[in-house]
Tab-separated table of C-alpha atoms and ligand atoms in Angstrom:
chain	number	residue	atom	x	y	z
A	1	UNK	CA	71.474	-14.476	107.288
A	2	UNK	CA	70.702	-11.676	104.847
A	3	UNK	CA	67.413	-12.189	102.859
A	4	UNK	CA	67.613	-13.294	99.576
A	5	UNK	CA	67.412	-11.310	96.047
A	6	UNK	CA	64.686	-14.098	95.392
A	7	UNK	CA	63.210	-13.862	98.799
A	8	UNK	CA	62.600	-9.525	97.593
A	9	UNK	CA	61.777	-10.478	94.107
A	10	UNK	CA	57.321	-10.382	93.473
A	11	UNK	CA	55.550	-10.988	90.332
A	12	UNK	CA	57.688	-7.938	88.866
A	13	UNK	CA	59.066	-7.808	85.067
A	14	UNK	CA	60.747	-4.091	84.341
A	15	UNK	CA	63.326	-3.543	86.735
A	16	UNK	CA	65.524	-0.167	87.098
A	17	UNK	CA	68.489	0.205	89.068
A	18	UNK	CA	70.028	3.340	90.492
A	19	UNK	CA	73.208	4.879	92.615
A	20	UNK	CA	74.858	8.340	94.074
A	21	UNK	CA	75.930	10.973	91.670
A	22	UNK	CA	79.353	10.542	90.874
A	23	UNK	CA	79.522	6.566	90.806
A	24	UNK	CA	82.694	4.905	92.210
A	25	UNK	CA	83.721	1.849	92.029
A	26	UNK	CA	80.988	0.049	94.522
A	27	UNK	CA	78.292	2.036	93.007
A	28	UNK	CA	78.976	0.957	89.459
A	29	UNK	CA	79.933	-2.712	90.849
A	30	UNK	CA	76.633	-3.088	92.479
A	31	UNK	CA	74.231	-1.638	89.936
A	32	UNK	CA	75.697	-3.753	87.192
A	33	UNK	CA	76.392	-7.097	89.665
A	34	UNK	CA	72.804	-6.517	90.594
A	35	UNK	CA	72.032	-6.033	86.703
A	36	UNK	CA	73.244	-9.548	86.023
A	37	UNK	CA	72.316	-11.699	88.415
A	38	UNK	CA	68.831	-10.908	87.980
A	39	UNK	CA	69.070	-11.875	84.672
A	40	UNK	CA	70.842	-15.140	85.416
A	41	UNK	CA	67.940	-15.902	87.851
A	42	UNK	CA	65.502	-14.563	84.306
A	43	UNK	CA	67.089	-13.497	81.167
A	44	UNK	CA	63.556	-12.481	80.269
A	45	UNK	CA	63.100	-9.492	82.362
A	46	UNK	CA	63.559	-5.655	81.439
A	47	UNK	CA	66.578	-4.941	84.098
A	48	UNK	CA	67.798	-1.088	82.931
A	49	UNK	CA	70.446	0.793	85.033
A	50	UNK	CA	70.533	4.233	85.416
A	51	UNK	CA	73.662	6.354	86.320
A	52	UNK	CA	75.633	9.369	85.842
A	53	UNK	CA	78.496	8.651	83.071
A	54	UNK	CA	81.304	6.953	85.032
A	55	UNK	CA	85.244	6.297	84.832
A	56	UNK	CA	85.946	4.555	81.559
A	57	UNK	CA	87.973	1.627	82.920
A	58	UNK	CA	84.974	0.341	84.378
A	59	UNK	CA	83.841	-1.063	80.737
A	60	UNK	CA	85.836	-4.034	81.850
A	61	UNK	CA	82.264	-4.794	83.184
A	62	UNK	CA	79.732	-6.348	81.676
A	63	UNK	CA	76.879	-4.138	81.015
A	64	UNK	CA	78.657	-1.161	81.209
A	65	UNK	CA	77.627	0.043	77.768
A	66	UNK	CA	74.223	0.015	78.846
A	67	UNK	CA	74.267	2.213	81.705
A	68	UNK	CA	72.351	5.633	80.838
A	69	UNK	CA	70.556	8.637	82.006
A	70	UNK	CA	66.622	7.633	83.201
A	71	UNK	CA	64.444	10.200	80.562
A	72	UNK	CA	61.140	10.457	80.990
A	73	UNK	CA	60.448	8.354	77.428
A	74	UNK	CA	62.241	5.105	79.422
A	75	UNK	CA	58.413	4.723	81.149
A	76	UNK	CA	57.662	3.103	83.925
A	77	UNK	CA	59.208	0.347	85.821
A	78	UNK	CA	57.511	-2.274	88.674
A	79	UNK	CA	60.700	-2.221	90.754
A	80	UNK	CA	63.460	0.128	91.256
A	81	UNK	CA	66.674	-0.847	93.107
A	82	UNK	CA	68.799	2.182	94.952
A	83	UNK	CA	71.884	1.072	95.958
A	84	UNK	CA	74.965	2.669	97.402
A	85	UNK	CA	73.250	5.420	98.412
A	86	UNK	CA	72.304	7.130	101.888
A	87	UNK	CA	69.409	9.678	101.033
A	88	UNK	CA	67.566	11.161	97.973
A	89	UNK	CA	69.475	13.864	97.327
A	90	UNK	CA	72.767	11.980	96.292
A	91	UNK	CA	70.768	10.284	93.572
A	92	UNK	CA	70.995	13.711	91.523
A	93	UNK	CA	68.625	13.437	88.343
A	94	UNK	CA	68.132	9.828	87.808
A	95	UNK	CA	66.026	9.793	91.007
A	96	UNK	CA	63.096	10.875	89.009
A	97	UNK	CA	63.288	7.047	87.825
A	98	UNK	CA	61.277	6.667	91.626
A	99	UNK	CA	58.584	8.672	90.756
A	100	UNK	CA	57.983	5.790	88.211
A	101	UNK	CA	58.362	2.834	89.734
A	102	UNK	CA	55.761	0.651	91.762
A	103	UNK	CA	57.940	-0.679	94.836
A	104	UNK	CA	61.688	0.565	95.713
A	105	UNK	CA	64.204	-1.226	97.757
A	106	UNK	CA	67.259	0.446	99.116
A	107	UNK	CA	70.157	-1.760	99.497
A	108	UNK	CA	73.032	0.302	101.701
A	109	UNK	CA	76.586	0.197	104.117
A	110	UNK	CA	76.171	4.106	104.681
A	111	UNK	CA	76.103	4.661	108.627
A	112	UNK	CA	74.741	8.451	107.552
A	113	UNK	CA	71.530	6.628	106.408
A	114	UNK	CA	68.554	8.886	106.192
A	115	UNK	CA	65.403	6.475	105.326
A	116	UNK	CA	63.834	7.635	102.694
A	117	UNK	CA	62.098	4.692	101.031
A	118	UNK	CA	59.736	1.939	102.676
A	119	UNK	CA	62.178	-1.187	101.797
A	120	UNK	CA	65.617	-0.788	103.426
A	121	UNK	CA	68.229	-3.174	103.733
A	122	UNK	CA	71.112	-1.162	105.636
A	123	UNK	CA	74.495	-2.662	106.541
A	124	UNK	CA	77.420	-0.062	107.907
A	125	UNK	CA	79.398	-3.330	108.589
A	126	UNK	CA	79.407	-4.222	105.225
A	127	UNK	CA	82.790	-3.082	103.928
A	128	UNK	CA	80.713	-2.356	100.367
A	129	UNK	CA	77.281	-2.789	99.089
A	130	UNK	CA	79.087	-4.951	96.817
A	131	UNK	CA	80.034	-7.284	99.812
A	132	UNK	CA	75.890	-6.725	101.522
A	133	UNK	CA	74.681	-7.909	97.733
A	134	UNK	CA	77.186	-10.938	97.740
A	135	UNK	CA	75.149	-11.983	100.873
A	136	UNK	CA	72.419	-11.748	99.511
A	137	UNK	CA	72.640	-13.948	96.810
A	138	UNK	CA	72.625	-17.957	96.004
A	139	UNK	CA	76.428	-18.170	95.271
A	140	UNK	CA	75.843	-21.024	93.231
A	141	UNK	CA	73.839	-18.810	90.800
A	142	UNK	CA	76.831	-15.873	90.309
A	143	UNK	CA	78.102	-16.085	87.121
A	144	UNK	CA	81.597	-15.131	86.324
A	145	UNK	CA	80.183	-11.268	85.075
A	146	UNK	CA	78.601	-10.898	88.146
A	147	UNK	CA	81.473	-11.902	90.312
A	148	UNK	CA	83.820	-9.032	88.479
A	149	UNK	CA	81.404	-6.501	89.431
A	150	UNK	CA	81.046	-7.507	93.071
A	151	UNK	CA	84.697	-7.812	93.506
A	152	UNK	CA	85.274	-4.321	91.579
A	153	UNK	CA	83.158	-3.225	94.506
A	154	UNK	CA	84.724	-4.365	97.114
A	155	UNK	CA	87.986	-3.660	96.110
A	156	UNK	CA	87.533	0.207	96.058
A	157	UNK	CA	85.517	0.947	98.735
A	158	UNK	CA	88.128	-0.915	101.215
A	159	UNK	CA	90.935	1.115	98.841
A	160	UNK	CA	91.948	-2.770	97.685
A	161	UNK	CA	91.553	-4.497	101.228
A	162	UNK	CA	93.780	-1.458	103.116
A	163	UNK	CA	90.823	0.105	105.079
A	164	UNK	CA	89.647	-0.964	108.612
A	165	UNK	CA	86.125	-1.526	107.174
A	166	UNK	CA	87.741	-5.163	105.655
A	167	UNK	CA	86.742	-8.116	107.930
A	168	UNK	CA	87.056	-11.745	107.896
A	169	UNK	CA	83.834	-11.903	105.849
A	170	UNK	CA	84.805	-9.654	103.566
A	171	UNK	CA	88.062	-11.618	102.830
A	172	UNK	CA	85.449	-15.055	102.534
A	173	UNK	CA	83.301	-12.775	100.278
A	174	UNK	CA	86.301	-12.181	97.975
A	175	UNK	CA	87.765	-15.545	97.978
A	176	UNK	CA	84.570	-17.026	96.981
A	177	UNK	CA	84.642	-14.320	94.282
A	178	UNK	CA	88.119	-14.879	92.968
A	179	UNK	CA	86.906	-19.098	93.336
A	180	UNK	CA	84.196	-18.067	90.406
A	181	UNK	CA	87.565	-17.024	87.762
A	182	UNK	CA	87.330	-12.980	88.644
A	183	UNK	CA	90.406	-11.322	86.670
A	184	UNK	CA	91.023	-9.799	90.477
A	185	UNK	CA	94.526	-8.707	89.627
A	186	UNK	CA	93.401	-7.109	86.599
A	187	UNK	CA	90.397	-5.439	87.839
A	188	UNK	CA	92.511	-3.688	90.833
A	189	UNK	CA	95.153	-2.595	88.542
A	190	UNK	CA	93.312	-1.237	85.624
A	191	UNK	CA	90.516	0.256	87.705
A	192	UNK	CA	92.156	1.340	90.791
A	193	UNK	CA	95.888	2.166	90.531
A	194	UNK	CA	96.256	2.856	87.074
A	195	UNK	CA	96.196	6.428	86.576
A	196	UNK	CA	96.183	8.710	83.256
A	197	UNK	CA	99.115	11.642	82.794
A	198	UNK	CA	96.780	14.291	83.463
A	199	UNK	CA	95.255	12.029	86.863
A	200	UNK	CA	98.827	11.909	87.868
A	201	UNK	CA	99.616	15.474	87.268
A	202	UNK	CA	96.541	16.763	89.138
A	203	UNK	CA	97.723	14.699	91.919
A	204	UNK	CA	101.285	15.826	92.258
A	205	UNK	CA	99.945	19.670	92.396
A	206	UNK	CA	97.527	18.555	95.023
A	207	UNK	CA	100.564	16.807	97.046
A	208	UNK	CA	102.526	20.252	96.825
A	209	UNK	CA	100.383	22.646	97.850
A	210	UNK	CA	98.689	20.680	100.546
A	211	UNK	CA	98.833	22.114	104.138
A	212	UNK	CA	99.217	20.258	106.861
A	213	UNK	CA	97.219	22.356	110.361
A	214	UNK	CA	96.055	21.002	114.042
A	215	UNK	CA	99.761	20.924	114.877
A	216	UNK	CA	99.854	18.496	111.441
A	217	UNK	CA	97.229	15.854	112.354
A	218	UNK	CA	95.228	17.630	109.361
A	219	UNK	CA	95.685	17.658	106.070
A	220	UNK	CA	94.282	19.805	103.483
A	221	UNK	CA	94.496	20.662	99.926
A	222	UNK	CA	92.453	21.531	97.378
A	223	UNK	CA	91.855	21.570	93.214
A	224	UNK	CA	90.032	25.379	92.052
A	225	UNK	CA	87.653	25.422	89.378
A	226	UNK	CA	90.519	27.835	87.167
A	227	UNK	CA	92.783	24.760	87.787
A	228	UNK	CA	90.093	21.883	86.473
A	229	UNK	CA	89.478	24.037	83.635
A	230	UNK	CA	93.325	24.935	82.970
A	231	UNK	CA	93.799	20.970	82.630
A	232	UNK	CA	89.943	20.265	81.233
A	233	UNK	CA	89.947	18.042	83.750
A	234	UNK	CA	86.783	15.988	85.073
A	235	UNK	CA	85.690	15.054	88.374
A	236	UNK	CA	86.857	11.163	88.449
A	237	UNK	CA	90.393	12.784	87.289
A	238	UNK	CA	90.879	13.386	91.001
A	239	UNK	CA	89.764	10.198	92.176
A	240	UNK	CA	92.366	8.750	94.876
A	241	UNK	CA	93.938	12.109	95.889
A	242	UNK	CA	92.295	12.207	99.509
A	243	UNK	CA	94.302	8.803	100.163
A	244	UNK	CA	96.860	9.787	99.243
A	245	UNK	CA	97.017	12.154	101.092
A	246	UNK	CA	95.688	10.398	103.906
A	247	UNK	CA	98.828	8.303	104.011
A	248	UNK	CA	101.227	11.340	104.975
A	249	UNK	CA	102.935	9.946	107.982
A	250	UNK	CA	101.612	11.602	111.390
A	251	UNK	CA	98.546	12.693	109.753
A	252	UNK	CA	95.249	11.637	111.312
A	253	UNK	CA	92.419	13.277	108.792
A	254	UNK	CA	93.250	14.189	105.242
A	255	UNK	CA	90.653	16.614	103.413
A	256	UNK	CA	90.670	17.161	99.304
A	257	UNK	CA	88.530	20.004	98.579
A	258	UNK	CA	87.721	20.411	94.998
A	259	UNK	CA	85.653	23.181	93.021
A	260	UNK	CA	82.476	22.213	91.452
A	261	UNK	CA	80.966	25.758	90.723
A	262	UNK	CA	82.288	29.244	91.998
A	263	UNK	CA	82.986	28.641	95.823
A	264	UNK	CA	81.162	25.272	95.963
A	265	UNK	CA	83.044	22.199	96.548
A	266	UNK	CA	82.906	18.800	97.052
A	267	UNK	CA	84.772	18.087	100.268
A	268	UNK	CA	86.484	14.134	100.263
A	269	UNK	CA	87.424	13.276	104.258
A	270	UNK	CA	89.253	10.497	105.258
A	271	UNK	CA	90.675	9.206	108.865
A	272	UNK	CA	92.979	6.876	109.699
A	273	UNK	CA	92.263	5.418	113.185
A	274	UNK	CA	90.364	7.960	115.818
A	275	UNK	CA	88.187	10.304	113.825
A	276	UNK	CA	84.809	9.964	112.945
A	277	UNK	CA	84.705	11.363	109.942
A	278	UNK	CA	81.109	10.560	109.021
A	279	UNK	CA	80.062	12.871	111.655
A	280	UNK	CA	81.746	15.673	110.301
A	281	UNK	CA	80.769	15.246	107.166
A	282	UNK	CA	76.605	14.827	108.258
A	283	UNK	CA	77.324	18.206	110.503
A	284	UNK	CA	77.740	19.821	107.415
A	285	UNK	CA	74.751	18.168	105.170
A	286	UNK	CA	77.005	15.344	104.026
A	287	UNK	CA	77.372	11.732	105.135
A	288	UNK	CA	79.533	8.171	104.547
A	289	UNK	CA	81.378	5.946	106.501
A	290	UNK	CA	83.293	6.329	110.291
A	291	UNK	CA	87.235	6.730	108.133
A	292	UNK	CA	85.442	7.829	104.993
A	293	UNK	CA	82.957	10.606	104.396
A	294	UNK	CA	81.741	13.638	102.368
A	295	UNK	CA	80.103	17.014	101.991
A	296	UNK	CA	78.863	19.602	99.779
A	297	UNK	CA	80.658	23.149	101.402
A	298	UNK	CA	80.456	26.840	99.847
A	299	UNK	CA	82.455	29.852	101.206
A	300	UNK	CA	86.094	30.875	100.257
A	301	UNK	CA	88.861	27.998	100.885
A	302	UNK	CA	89.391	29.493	104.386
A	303	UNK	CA	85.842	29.179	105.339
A	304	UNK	CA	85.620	25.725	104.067
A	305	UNK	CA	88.910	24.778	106.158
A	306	UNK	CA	88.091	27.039	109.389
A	307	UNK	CA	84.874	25.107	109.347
A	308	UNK	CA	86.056	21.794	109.071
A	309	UNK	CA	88.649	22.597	111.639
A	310	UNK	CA	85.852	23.635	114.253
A	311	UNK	CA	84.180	20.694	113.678
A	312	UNK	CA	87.651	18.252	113.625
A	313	UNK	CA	89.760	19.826	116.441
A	314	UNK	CA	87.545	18.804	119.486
A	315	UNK	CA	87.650	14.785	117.864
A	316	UNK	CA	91.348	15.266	118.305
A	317	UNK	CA	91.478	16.531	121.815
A	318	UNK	CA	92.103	19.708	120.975
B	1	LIG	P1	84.204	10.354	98.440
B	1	LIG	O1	85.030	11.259	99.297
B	1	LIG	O2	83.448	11.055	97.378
B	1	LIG	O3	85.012	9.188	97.954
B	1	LIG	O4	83.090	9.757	99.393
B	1	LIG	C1	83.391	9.052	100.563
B	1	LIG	C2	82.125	8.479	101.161
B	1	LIG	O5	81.275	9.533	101.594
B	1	LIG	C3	81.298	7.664	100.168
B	1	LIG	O6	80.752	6.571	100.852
B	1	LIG	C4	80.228	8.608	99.720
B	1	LIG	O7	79.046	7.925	99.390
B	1	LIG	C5	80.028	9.498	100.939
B	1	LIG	N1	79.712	10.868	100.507
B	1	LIG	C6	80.494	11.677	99.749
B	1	LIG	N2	79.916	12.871	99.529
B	1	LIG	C7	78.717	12.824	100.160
B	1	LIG	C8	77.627	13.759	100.299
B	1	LIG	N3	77.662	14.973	99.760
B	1	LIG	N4	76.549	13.349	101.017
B	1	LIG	C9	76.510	12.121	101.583
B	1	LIG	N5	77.504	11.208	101.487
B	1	LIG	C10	78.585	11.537	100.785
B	2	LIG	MN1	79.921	4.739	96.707
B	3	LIG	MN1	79.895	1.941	98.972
């Protein structure tokens, strides 16, 4: 039995929560699921929640409009929440919002976890920290809002119940969700398979000049910085390429490789059933989950790949 939010919860009043750079889906689902059950259990606390600007369809959440930036000027806080989140450095700027705050509780599913607050509450079985955060709170207090976010987050992170991180208690965890009135078909088609013209674009280009190596058990492709720019296109605009690509029949790791700054990417891996991908992705600074992980790489595109191969190949047999 995981403790309760209520069990955590002290004498505290101002409340900040925080996730990784780039939020997806669980990231976003949790902060703002966290956001409003806390102020079910006491409308009259200060819960802010601080994040880097995320996808636009996720306004179908309550509190969405509220997310922000933490500035110096927001103060101090008696409790800061990190969730979704394996280590410091994926927090980006907002993890200044630490520095201010008297007691911090990590609340986790990354197997790549490197401790680096007192209070941690890690589950790699979780399929989400959506579905951790669902344990850990009185069902019969989670509103309708806070139900959408939880089951936003759980829907992504297991790519809408696909992924071999989806167990029987994840299912429950759902059910019960969907049992509080969640718009579930809604949420998964507006915020995970819709795409926009230019999304859809930038995917097709990635599908055509992907190459498949390791006698095609790999698959690689990647979006350059010219290309982003070309398109103006912005990092969630390649959201969902990896698995994608991940679903080409025969192929057991997929890699999307895009451009963040001259020859630094961000490298997306995914596997389907015998690589661990997480271990790849921590040999190279990164971390995430055994079929879904990520790194920061710099070099040319050969480098990257040649790298990743070295690392890949002997998981494979080869
Ligand atoms: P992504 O490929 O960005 O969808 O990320 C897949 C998983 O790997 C997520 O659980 C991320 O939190 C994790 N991840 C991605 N990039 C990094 C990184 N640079 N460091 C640690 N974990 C990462
Ligand atoms: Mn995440
Ligand atoms: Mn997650």
């Amino acid at each position: 039995m995981e403790k309760k939010i209520e069990q955590l919860l002290g004498q505290e009043r101002r409340i900040c929560i925080t996730g990784h750079v780039h939020p997806d889906g669980d990231c976003v689902g949790s902060c703002l699921g966290l956001r409003s059950y806390l102020l079910t259990l006491d409308p009259a606390l200060t819960v802010d929640v601080f994040l880097e600007p995320s996808p636009a369809s996720f306004s179908i959440l309550a509190g969405f409009e509220k997310i922000r930036m933490y500035q110096e000027e927001d103060g101090d806080y008696d409790l800061c929440f990190v969730l979704d989140a394996g280590e410091r450095g994926r927090l980006g700027a907002n993890a200044s919002c630490l520095e201010h705050a008297g007691r911090i509780i990590c609340i986790d599913h990354h197997r790549t976890q490197r401790a680096f607050v007192e209070e941690q509450i890690v589950r790699p079985e979780a399929s989400a920290t959506c579905e951790l955060l669902f344990d850990m709170m009185d069902e019969e207090k989670i509103s309708l809002e806070t139900a959408e976010c939880l089951y936003l987050g759980i829907a992504h992170d297991t790519g809408v119940f696909r992924h071999s991180n989806v167990t029987r208690h994840t299912m429950e965890a759902a059910g019960a969700l969907i049992g509080k009135g969640v718009r579930h078909s809604k949420i998964v088609n507006d915020t995970f398979f819709a795409k926009s013209y230019l999304q859809n674009q930038l995917l097709g280009r990635a599908l055509v000049e992907s190459i498949v190596f390791c006698e095609g058990q790999c698959i690689v492709s990647m979006v350059s910085l010219k290309t982003m720019d070309f398109y103006r296109a912005a990092h969630e605009d390649l959201e969902g390429i990896v698995d994608q690509l991940r679903l080409t029949r025969g192929v057991e790791v997929a890699i999307f490789i895009s451009e963040t700054e001259f020859q630094v990417y961000k490298v997306s891996l995914r596997s389907n059933e015998k690589v661990d991908v997480s271990r790849v992705a921590e040999y190279f600074g990164g971390g995430g989950h055994l079929r879904a992980a990520g790194c920061t790489m710099t070099g040319t595109f050969y480098d990257v790949v040649n790298n990743l191969s070295e690392q890949i190949a002997p998981q494979l047999g080869m």
